[in-house]
CSV table of C-alpha atoms in Angstrom, one decimal:
chain,number,residue,atom,x,y,z
A,1,MET,CA,-17.4,-59.7,61.4
A,2,GLN,CA,-14.4,-61.5,63.4
A,3,SER,CA,-14.0,-59.8,66.8
A,4,GLN,CA,-11.5,-57.6,67.4
A,5,PHE,CA,-10.4,-54.7,69.6
A,6,MET,CA,-8.8,-51.4,69.8
A,7,GLN,CA,-5.1,-51.7,70.8
A,8,PRO,CA,-2.2,-48.5,70.4
A,9,MET,CA,-2.8,-47.0,67.3
A,10,PRO,CA,0.1,-49.1,65.2
A,11,PRO,CA,2.7,-47.9,62.4
A,12,HIS,CA,1.4,-47.4,58.8
A,13,GLY,CA,0.7,-50.5,57.3
A,14,ALA,CA,-0.6,-52.3,59.8
A,15,LEU,CA,-3.8,-53.8,61.1
A,16,ILE,CA,-5.0,-53.4,64.8
A,17,SER,CA,-6.0,-57.2,66.3
A,18,ASN,CA,-6.3,-59.0,69.4
A,19,ASN,CA,-4.3,-62.1,67.7
A,20,GLN,CA,-2.0,-62.8,64.9
A,21,GLN,CA,-3.0,-63.4,61.6
A,22,LYS,CA,-1.2,-66.1,59.3
A,23,ARG,CA,-2.7,-64.8,56.5
A,24,LYS,CA,-1.8,-61.2,54.7
A,25,GLU,CA,-3.6,-58.4,55.9
A,26,VAL,CA,-2.8,-55.9,53.5
A,27,TYR,CA,-2.7,-55.7,49.4
A,28,ARG,CA,-1.1,-52.5,47.9
A,29,TYR,CA,-1.3,-51.2,44.5
A,30,SER,CA,0.7,-48.3,43.0
A,31,ALA,CA,-1.0,-46.0,40.4
A,32,PRO,CA,0.6,-44.2,38.1
A,33,HIS,CA,-1.2,-40.7,39.5
A,34,GLU,CA,-3.2,-39.9,42.5
A,35,LEU,CA,-6.0,-42.2,43.2
A,36,TYR,CA,-9.7,-40.7,44.3
A,37,SER,CA,-13.0,-43.0,43.4
A,38,CYS,CA,-12.7,-47.2,43.7
A,39,SER,CA,-15.2,-49.9,43.1
A,40,TRP,CA,-15.7,-54.1,43.8
A,41,SER,CA,-17.6,-56.3,41.1
A,42,MET,CA,-20.1,-58.6,42.4
A,43,ARG,CA,-19.5,-61.0,39.6
A,44,PRO,CA,-19.2,-64.6,41.0
A,45,GLU,CA,-17.0,-66.0,38.5
A,46,ALA,CA,-13.4,-67.6,39.8
A,47,HIS,CA,-11.7,-66.1,37.4
A,48,LEU,CA,-13.5,-62.7,38.2
A,49,LYS,CA,-12.7,-62.3,41.9
A,50,PHE,CA,-10.9,-59.8,43.5
A,51,ARG,CA,-11.2,-57.0,40.5
A,52,ILE,CA,-11.7,-53.6,41.4
A,53,ALA,CA,-12.0,-50.5,39.7
A,54,VAL,CA,-9.9,-47.4,40.5
A,55,GLY,CA,-10.4,-43.6,39.5
A,56,SER,CA,-8.1,-41.1,38.9
A,57,PHE,CA,-7.7,-37.6,40.2
A,58,ILE,CA,-5.7,-35.2,37.5
A,59,GLU,CA,-6.5,-31.5,37.7
A,60,GLU,CA,-6.9,-31.8,33.8
A,61,TYR,CA,-10.0,-33.3,31.5
A,62,ASN,CA,-7.6,-36.7,30.1
A,63,ASN,CA,-8.3,-38.6,33.2
A,64,LYS,CA,-7.9,-42.5,33.7
A,65,ILE,CA,-9.7,-45.9,35.0
A,66,SER,CA,-8.0,-48.4,35.7
A,67,ILE,CA,-9.1,-51.9,36.8
A,68,VAL,CA,-7.0,-54.5,38.6
A,69,GLN,CA,-7.2,-57.2,39.8
A,70,LEU,CA,-6.1,-59.2,42.8
A,71,ARG,CA,-3.8,-62.8,42.7
A,72,GLU,CA,-3.9,-63.9,46.0
A,73,GLU,CA,-1.8,-66.9,45.6
A,74,GLN,CA,0.7,-64.3,44.3
A,75,GLY,CA,0.8,-61.8,46.8
A,76,ASP,CA,0.5,-59.0,43.7
A,77,PHE,CA,-2.4,-57.1,41.0
A,78,LEU,CA,-3.0,-58.1,37.7
A,79,HIS,CA,-3.4,-54.9,35.7
A,80,ILE,CA,-6.4,-55.8,33.8
A,81,GLY,CA,-6.2,-52.3,31.5
A,82,THR,CA,-6.6,-48.6,31.5
A,83,PHE,CA,-9.4,-46.5,29.7
A,84,ASP,CA,-9.8,-42.4,29.2
A,85,HIS,CA,-12.3,-40.9,31.0
A,86,PRO,CA,-13.5,-37.4,30.6
A,87,TYR,CA,-12.3,-35.3,34.1
A,88,PRO,CA,-11.9,-37.2,37.6
A,89,SER,CA,-14.3,-40.2,38.3
A,90,THR,CA,-16.6,-39.0,41.4
A,91,LYS,CA,-18.5,-42.2,41.6
A,92,ILE,CA,-17.5,-46.0,40.2
A,93,LEU,CA,-20.1,-48.7,40.4
A,94,TRP,CA,-19.9,-52.2,38.7
A,95,ILE,CA,-23.8,-53.7,37.8
A,96,PRO,CA,-25.5,-55.1,41.5
A,97,ASP,CA,-25.5,-59.1,39.8
A,98,PRO,CA,-24.0,-61.2,41.6
A,99,LYS,CA,-25.4,-63.9,39.9
A,100,GLY,CA,-23.4,-63.3,36.5
A,101,ALA,CA,-26.9,-63.1,34.7
A,102,TYR,CA,-26.0,-60.0,33.1
A,103,PRO,CA,-23.3,-58.1,31.1
A,104,ASP,CA,-20.4,-57.2,32.9
A,105,LEU,CA,-21.1,-53.3,33.0
A,106,MET,CA,-19.9,-50.3,35.1
A,107,ALA,CA,-20.9,-47.4,36.0
A,108,THR,CA,-19.2,-44.1,36.0
A,109,THR,CA,-19.8,-40.1,37.0
A,110,GLY,CA,-18.2,-37.0,36.5
A,111,ASP,CA,-19.4,-34.5,33.9
A,112,TYR,CA,-22.0,-36.6,32.8
A,113,LEU,CA,-23.2,-41.1,33.8
A,114,ARG,CA,-21.8,-43.2,31.8
A,115,LEU,CA,-22.1,-46.8,31.1
A,116,TRP,CA,-18.9,-49.2,30.1
A,117,ARG,CA,-19.1,-52.6,28.8
A,118,VAL,CA,-16.2,-53.9,30.2
A,119,GLY,CA,-13.2,-56.2,28.3
A,120,GLY,CA,-11.4,-55.8,25.3
A,121,HIS,CA,-7.5,-54.5,25.0
A,122,HIS,CA,-8.2,-51.1,27.2
A,123,GLY,CA,-10.4,-52.9,30.2
A,124,ALA,CA,-13.3,-51.2,29.2
A,125,SER,CA,-15.4,-49.5,25.8
A,126,LEU,CA,-18.1,-46.7,26.0
A,127,GLU,CA,-21.8,-48.2,25.8
A,128,VAL,CA,-23.4,-45.1,26.6
A,129,MET,CA,-23.0,-41.7,27.8
A,130,LEU,CA,-26.3,-40.4,29.6
A,131,ASN,CA,-26.2,-36.5,29.4
A,132,ASN,CA,-29.1,-34.1,29.9
A,133,THR,CA,-29.8,-33.4,26.9
A,134,GLY,CA,-34.0,-34.0,27.7
A,135,GLN,CA,-34.1,-37.3,25.4
A,136,VAL,CA,-36.0,-40.9,27.4
A,137,VAL,CA,-33.5,-43.3,27.8
A,138,GLY,CA,-35.7,-46.0,27.8
A,139,ASN,CA,-39.8,-46.3,28.6
A,140,THR,CA,-42.1,-49.3,28.6
A,141,ALA,CA,-45.3,-50.1,29.2
A,142,ARG,CA,-47.8,-53.1,28.4
A,143,ALA,CA,-52.1,-52.9,29.3
A,144,THR,CA,-54.5,-55.1,27.3
A,145,GLU,CA,-57.5,-53.4,28.9
A,146,GLY,CA,-58.2,-51.3,32.1
A,147,THR,CA,-57.4,-47.3,33.2
A,148,VAL,CA,-54.4,-46.7,35.5
A,149,LYS,CA,-55.9,-44.8,38.1
A,150,THR,CA,-52.8,-43.8,39.8
A,151,GLN,CA,-49.4,-45.2,40.2
A,152,LEU,CA,-48.1,-45.2,44.1
A,153,ILE,CA,-44.3,-45.3,44.9
A,154,ALA,CA,-43.4,-46.7,48.4
A,155,HIS,CA,-41.3,-49.2,48.3
A,156,ASP,CA,-37.5,-49.1,47.8
A,157,LYS,CA,-37.5,-52.9,46.3
A,158,GLU,CA,-39.8,-54.7,44.1
A,159,VAL,CA,-43.2,-55.1,45.6
A,160,TYR,CA,-44.3,-59.1,46.2
A,161,ASP,CA,-48.0,-58.4,46.4
A,162,ILE,CA,-50.7,-56.7,47.1
A,163,ALA,CA,-54.6,-57.6,49.1
A,164,PHE,CA,-57.4,-55.8,49.8
A,165,SER,CA,-59.4,-55.1,53.2
A,166,LYS,CA,-62.6,-56.1,54.0
A,167,LEU,CA,-62.9,-53.1,55.6
A,168,GLY,CA,-65.4,-50.4,54.7
A,169,THR,CA,-66.4,-51.0,51.4
A,170,GLY,CA,-63.3,-53.6,50.6
A,171,ARG,CA,-62.3,-51.6,47.5
A,172,GLU,CA,-60.5,-48.8,49.1
A,173,ILE,CA,-57.7,-50.0,51.7
A,174,PHE,CA,-55.6,-52.5,50.6
A,175,ALA,CA,-51.7,-53.8,51.8
A,176,SER,CA,-48.4,-54.4,50.4
A,177,VAL,CA,-45.6,-56.6,50.6
A,178,GLY,CA,-42.1,-56.0,48.8
A,179,ALA,CA,-38.5,-56.5,48.8
A,180,ASP,CA,-37.5,-53.8,51.2
A,181,GLY,CA,-38.7,-56.1,53.9
A,182,SER,CA,-41.8,-54.0,55.2
A,183,VAL,CA,-45.3,-54.0,54.7
A,184,ARG,CA,-47.4,-51.1,53.9
A,185,MET,CA,-51.1,-50.1,53.8
A,186,PHE,CA,-52.4,-48.0,51.0
A,187,ASP,CA,-56.1,-46.2,51.1
A,188,LEU,CA,-57.5,-45.3,47.8
A,189,ARG,CA,-59.4,-42.1,49.2
A,190,HIS,CA,-55.7,-40.5,50.8
A,191,MET,CA,-53.5,-42.0,48.2
A,192,GLU,CA,-50.7,-38.8,49.2
A,193,TYR,CA,-49.0,-41.6,51.9
A,194,SER,CA,-49.1,-44.8,53.1
A,195,THR,CA,-48.7,-46.9,56.5
A,196,ILE,CA,-45.9,-48.4,57.5
A,197,LEU,CA,-47.6,-51.5,59.3
A,198,PHE,CA,-43.7,-53.7,59.8
A,199,GLU,CA,-40.5,-52.3,58.9
A,200,GLU,CA,-36.8,-54.5,59.3
A,201,PRO,CA,-35.5,-51.9,61.9
A,202,ASN,CA,-32.0,-52.5,60.6
A,203,HIS,CA,-33.3,-50.7,57.7
A,204,ASN,CA,-34.0,-47.2,59.2
A,205,TYR,CA,-30.1,-46.3,59.7
A,206,LEU,CA,-29.3,-43.6,57.7
A,207,ALA,CA,-25.1,-42.4,58.2
A,208,THR,CA,-23.6,-39.3,56.8
A,209,PHE,CA,-21.0,-36.3,57.7
A,210,ALA,CA,-20.9,-33.0,57.3
A,211,LYS,CA,-18.0,-30.9,55.5
A,212,GLY,CA,-15.1,-30.0,57.2
A,213,SER,CA,-16.3,-32.3,60.1
A,214,ASN,CA,-13.8,-35.4,61.9
A,215,GLU,CA,-17.4,-36.6,63.2
A,216,ALA,CA,-20.0,-39.4,61.8
A,217,TYR,CA,-23.6,-39.0,62.5
A,218,ILE,CA,-25.6,-41.9,62.8
A,219,LEU,CA,-29.7,-41.3,62.2
A,220,ASP,CA,-32.4,-43.3,62.8
A,221,ILE,CA,-35.3,-42.4,59.8
A,222,ARG,CA,-37.8,-43.2,62.3
A,223,VAL,CA,-37.0,-40.5,65.4
A,224,PRO,CA,-35.8,-37.2,62.5
A,225,SER,CA,-33.3,-34.4,63.9
A,226,VAL,CA,-31.3,-36.1,66.1
A,227,PRO,CA,-28.8,-38.3,65.5
A,228,ILE,CA,-29.1,-41.7,68.0
A,229,ALA,CA,-24.8,-42.1,67.2
A,230,ILE,CA,-22.2,-39.6,66.7
A,231,LEU,CA,-18.8,-41.3,66.1
A,232,LYS,CA,-15.8,-38.6,67.1
A,233,ASN,CA,-13.1,-40.8,66.8
A,234,HIS,CA,-10.8,-38.8,63.7
A,235,SER,CA,-8.6,-36.2,64.4
A,236,ALA,CA,-9.3,-34.3,61.0
A,237,SER,CA,-12.3,-34.3,58.7
A,238,VAL,CA,-14.3,-37.7,57.7
A,239,SER,CA,-14.1,-38.4,54.2
A,240,GLY,CA,-15.9,-41.4,53.4
A,241,LEU,CA,-17.7,-44.2,55.1
A,242,ALA,CA,-19.0,-47.5,54.2
A,243,TRP,CA,-21.7,-49.7,55.9
A,244,ALA,CA,-20.7,-53.4,56.1
A,245,PRO,CA,-22.9,-55.5,53.6
A,246,HIS,CA,-23.5,-59.0,55.6
A,247,SER,CA,-24.3,-56.1,58.7
A,248,SER,CA,-25.5,-53.3,59.6
A,249,ALA,CA,-24.0,-53.0,62.8
A,250,HIS,CA,-21.3,-52.4,61.4
A,251,ILE,CA,-19.9,-49.2,59.5
A,252,CYS,CA,-16.3,-48.4,58.7
A,253,THR,CA,-15.3,-44.6,58.5
A,254,ALA,CA,-11.9,-42.6,56.7
A,255,GLY,CA,-10.6,-39.6,57.2
A,256,ASP,CA,-8.4,-36.9,56.3
A,257,ASP,CA,-6.2,-38.4,59.5
A,258,SER,CA,-5.1,-41.3,57.2
A,259,GLN,CA,-7.3,-43.4,59.2
A,260,ALA,CA,-10.1,-46.1,58.6
A,261,LEU,CA,-12.1,-47.0,61.2
A,262,ILE,CA,-14.6,-50.5,61.6
A,263,TRP,CA,-17.5,-49.3,64.8
A,264,ASP,CA,-19.7,-51.9,66.0
A,265,LEU,CA,-23.2,-50.4,66.4
A,266,ARG,CA,-25.0,-53.4,68.4
A,267,ASN,CA,-25.6,-51.6,72.0
A,268,MET,CA,-27.2,-48.0,70.5
A,269,PRO,CA,-28.0,-46.0,71.5
A,270,LYS,CA,-25.7,-46.2,74.5
A,271,PRO,CA,-23.1,-43.9,73.3
A,272,VAL,CA,-20.5,-45.6,71.1
A,273,ASP,CA,-17.6,-44.5,72.7
A,274,ASP,CA,-14.8,-46.1,70.2
A,275,PRO,CA,-13.7,-48.8,67.1
A,276,ILE,CA,-13.0,-52.3,67.6
A,277,LEU,CA,-10.3,-51.9,64.2
A,278,ALA,CA,-8.4,-49.4,62.9
A,279,TYR,CA,-6.2,-48.8,60.1
A,280,ALA,CA,-3.4,-46.4,59.6
A,281,ALA,CA,-2.7,-45.3,56.0
A,282,GLY,CA,-0.3,-44.0,54.5
A,283,GLY,CA,-1.8,-40.3,53.6
A,284,GLU,CA,-5.2,-38.7,53.5
A,285,ILE,CA,-8.1,-41.2,52.8
A,286,ASN,CA,-10.1,-40.4,49.7
A,287,HIS,CA,-12.5,-43.1,48.7
A,288,ILE,CA,-13.6,-46.3,51.1
A,289,ALA,CA,-15.7,-49.6,49.6
A,290,TRP,CA,-16.3,-52.3,51.4
A,291,SER,CA,-16.7,-55.7,48.9
A,292,THR,CA,-20.2,-57.1,49.1
A,293,ILE,CA,-18.9,-60.2,47.6
A,294,PHE,CA,-15.9,-60.7,50.1
A,295,THR,CA,-17.2,-59.2,53.2
A,296,ASP,CA,-14.0,-59.4,54.6
A,297,TRP,CA,-12.6,-57.3,52.8
A,298,ILE,CA,-12.2,-52.8,52.2
A,299,SER,CA,-10.5,-51.1,49.7
A,300,ILE,CA,-9.7,-47.7,50.3
A,301,CYS,CA,-7.3,-44.9,47.7
A,302,TYR,CA,-4.9,-42.3,49.3
A,303,GLY,CA,-2.4,-40.9,47.2
A,304,ASN,CA,-1.6,-43.2,44.1
A,305,GLN,CA,-2.0,-46.2,46.6
A,306,LEU,CA,-5.0,-48.4,46.5
A,307,GLU,CA,-5.0,-50.7,49.5
A,308,LEU,CA,-6.9,-54.2,49.9
A,309,LEU,CA,-7.7,-54.9,53.9
A,310,ARG,CA,-8.9,-57.5,55.0
A,311,VAL,CA,-10.7,-57.1,58.5
């Protein structure tokens, strides 16, 4: 994250920075319809760099999702394809595959959850629709002997290892470590809970906002009920937020006041009075996304515009 500090709010289309940038800071794509949702591809291949999916907001059944790609050298966008989507897509997510090991898939939500395979003349084709039929989508298991006593779900990611303690009989208490960075202790005599022995503090922050509120709240899940910080600089309702994928101390908020604000949270619990970077868009911002792969880029949607902002 570059060190950038607040200056007086610039006119529409200008970033605030404490030094002049020679590179272009904002790229804009104009769609033929209103836009609501957007998402960055995570594929690492050079020819797939800067792909973004954007979803329309048309107040009828027939909506669209377009895949576009920024060509930074040319300074424009390549339209890869557009396909039909029932109702506006409330969320778009590319497969989290930064190593390029899996098929190029995309998930969308609306009336149902749909998975799309990217490619072809229209940009993507429907792979599967997951609706509420009650059918099992997939279920696999492998066991040769023994009986499963219980299944303990505590870690947020993969479990790497477990070890039983010598306390007591040596058969009831064990600890586990996982990819979520935590160490947890279990007692088979009280399986309804576990004890967190260690957890990286950065994973304890949660951000949220209320409908119609111009404030965003930062919560510490270890201290429930009271926000650890309140971000107050929006003059209209907050419409979205995105954590920096490379820094747990930075977050971007967007609002109906046409502002996108980046905040530095490193000094919490001291008050966070002002953002370190602000951008004035040309309309009420509907959606914001921070690229996981290209972490100095943020995308916003407003009106029929998709804008990529270099931070």
